[in-house]
mmCIF file of C-alpha atoms in Angstrom:
data_model
loop_
_atom_site.group_PDB
_atom_site.id
_atom_site.type_symbol
_atom_site.label_atom_id
_atom_site.label_comp_id
_atom_site.label_asym_id
_atom_site.label_seq_id
_atom_site.Cartn_x
_atom_site.Cartn_y
_atom_site.Cartn_z
ATOM 1 C CA MET A 1 -45.055 -45.388 29.412
ATOM 2 C CA LYS A 2 -47.753 -42.720 29.320
ATOM 3 C CA THR A 3 -51.321 -43.930 29.621
ATOM 4 C CA LYS A 4 -54.827 -42.626 29.095
ATOM 5 C CA CYS A 5 -58.105 -43.758 30.567
ATOM 6 C CA ILE A 6 -61.201 -44.341 28.413
ATOM 7 C CA GLY A 7 -64.395 -43.758 30.356
ATOM 8 C CA VAL A 8 -66.894 -46.614 30.429
ATOM 9 C CA ARG A 9 -70.409 -46.830 31.829
ATOM 10 C CA SER A 10 -69.790 -49.464 34.533
ATOM 11 C CA VAL A 11 -67.250 -51.860 35.983
ATOM 12 C CA THR A 12 -68.873 -54.605 33.901
ATOM 13 C CA TYR A 13 -68.162 -52.663 30.705
ATOM 14 C CA ALA A 14 -64.610 -52.034 31.898
ATOM 15 C CA GLN A 15 -64.092 -55.777 32.277
ATOM 16 C CA LYS A 16 -65.617 -56.446 28.855
ATOM 17 C CA ALA A 17 -63.392 -53.711 27.384
ATOM 18 C CA GLN A 18 -60.312 -55.390 28.829
ATOM 19 C CA GLU A 19 -61.272 -58.673 27.134
ATOM 20 C CA VAL A 20 -61.963 -57.011 23.765
ATOM 21 C CA LEU A 21 -58.678 -55.097 23.777
ATOM 22 C CA LYS A 22 -56.724 -58.212 24.742
ATOM 23 C CA LYS A 23 -58.154 -59.948 21.664
ATOM 24 C CA TYR A 24 -56.642 -57.163 19.519
ATOM 25 C CA GLY A 25 -53.284 -57.136 21.298
ATOM 26 C CA ILE A 26 -53.830 -53.985 23.374
ATOM 27 C CA ARG A 27 -53.110 -54.202 27.072
ATOM 28 C CA GLY A 28 -55.861 -52.577 29.127
ATOM 29 C CA PHE A 29 -56.354 -52.244 32.880
ATOM 30 C CA VAL A 30 -59.614 -51.668 34.739
ATOM 31 C CA ARG A 31 -59.347 -48.564 36.927
ATOM 32 C CA LYS A 32 -61.598 -46.783 39.389
ATOM 33 C CA ARG A 33 -61.514 -43.067 38.668
ATOM 34 C CA THR A 34 -60.605 -41.007 41.688
ATOM 35 C CA ASP A 35 -60.709 -37.485 40.272
ATOM 36 C CA SER A 36 -63.556 -35.233 41.341
ATOM 37 C CA SER A 37 -64.352 -34.086 37.789
ATOM 38 C CA SER A 38 -65.647 -37.520 36.837
ATOM 39 C CA SER A 39 -68.936 -37.304 35.011
ATOM 40 C CA GLY A 40 -71.086 -40.406 34.917
ATOM 41 C CA SER A 41 -69.432 -43.636 35.938
ATOM 42 C CA GLY A 42 -66.272 -43.723 37.982
ATOM 43 C CA TRP A 43 -64.737 -46.523 35.906
ATOM 44 C CA CYS A 44 -62.338 -46.506 32.989
ATOM 45 C CA ILE A 45 -60.008 -48.739 31.024
ATOM 46 C CA GLU A 46 -56.373 -47.656 31.080
ATOM 47 C CA VAL A 47 -54.477 -48.038 27.795
ATOM 48 C CA PRO A 48 -51.161 -46.802 26.370
ATOM 49 C CA SER A 49 -51.533 -43.171 25.199
ATOM 50 C CA LEU A 50 -50.505 -43.946 21.641
ATOM 51 C CA GLN A 51 -53.248 -46.577 21.357
ATOM 52 C CA SER A 52 -56.086 -44.666 23.038
ATOM 53 C CA GLU A 53 -57.964 -43.626 19.874
ATOM 54 C CA THR A 54 -57.589 -47.075 18.320
ATOM 55 C CA ALA A 55 -58.760 -48.682 21.563
ATOM 56 C CA ARG A 56 -61.808 -46.414 21.817
ATOM 57 C CA ASN A 57 -62.813 -47.231 18.233
ATOM 58 C CA LEU A 58 -62.349 -50.966 18.817
ATOM 59 C CA LEU A 59 -64.522 -50.805 21.921
ATOM 60 C CA LYS A 60 -67.301 -48.940 20.132
ATOM 61 C CA ASN A 61 -67.179 -51.368 17.188
ATOM 62 C CA ASN A 62 -67.370 -54.350 19.552
ATOM 63 C CA GLY A 63 -70.406 -53.202 21.519
ATOM 64 C CA VAL A 64 -68.710 -51.855 24.635
ATOM 65 C CA SER A 65 -70.609 -48.856 25.981
ATOM 66 C CA VAL A 66 -68.050 -46.061 26.414
ATOM 67 C CA THR A 67 -68.637 -42.473 27.493
ATOM 68 C CA GLY A 68 -66.511 -41.328 24.567
ATOM 69 C CA GLU A 69 -64.160 -39.446 26.856
ATOM 70 C CA ILE A 70 -60.428 -40.083 27.114
ATOM 71 C CA TYR A 71 -58.722 -38.834 30.268
ATOM 72 C CA ASP A 72 -55.127 -38.216 31.235
ATOM 73 C CA LEU A 73 -54.293 -40.123 34.383
ATOM 74 C CA PRO A 74 -52.875 -38.127 37.283
ATOM 75 C CA GLY A 75 -49.321 -38.820 38.176
#
């Protein structure tokens, strides 16, 4: 399954994001970004590609501070 990573402002927000997404039936994983082009925080929440836009909107609507960026994961 292809995945995307939604940038968040801290590891704490990544953990909160995981809880919010779980409540809506979306599986999310906290990840440390390793790419050198990372702007801001080095944390993201990994979600299935097809659910990335929905997940980002859910996070914003539930008070999770996101960078607004969605990244392809290497690999």
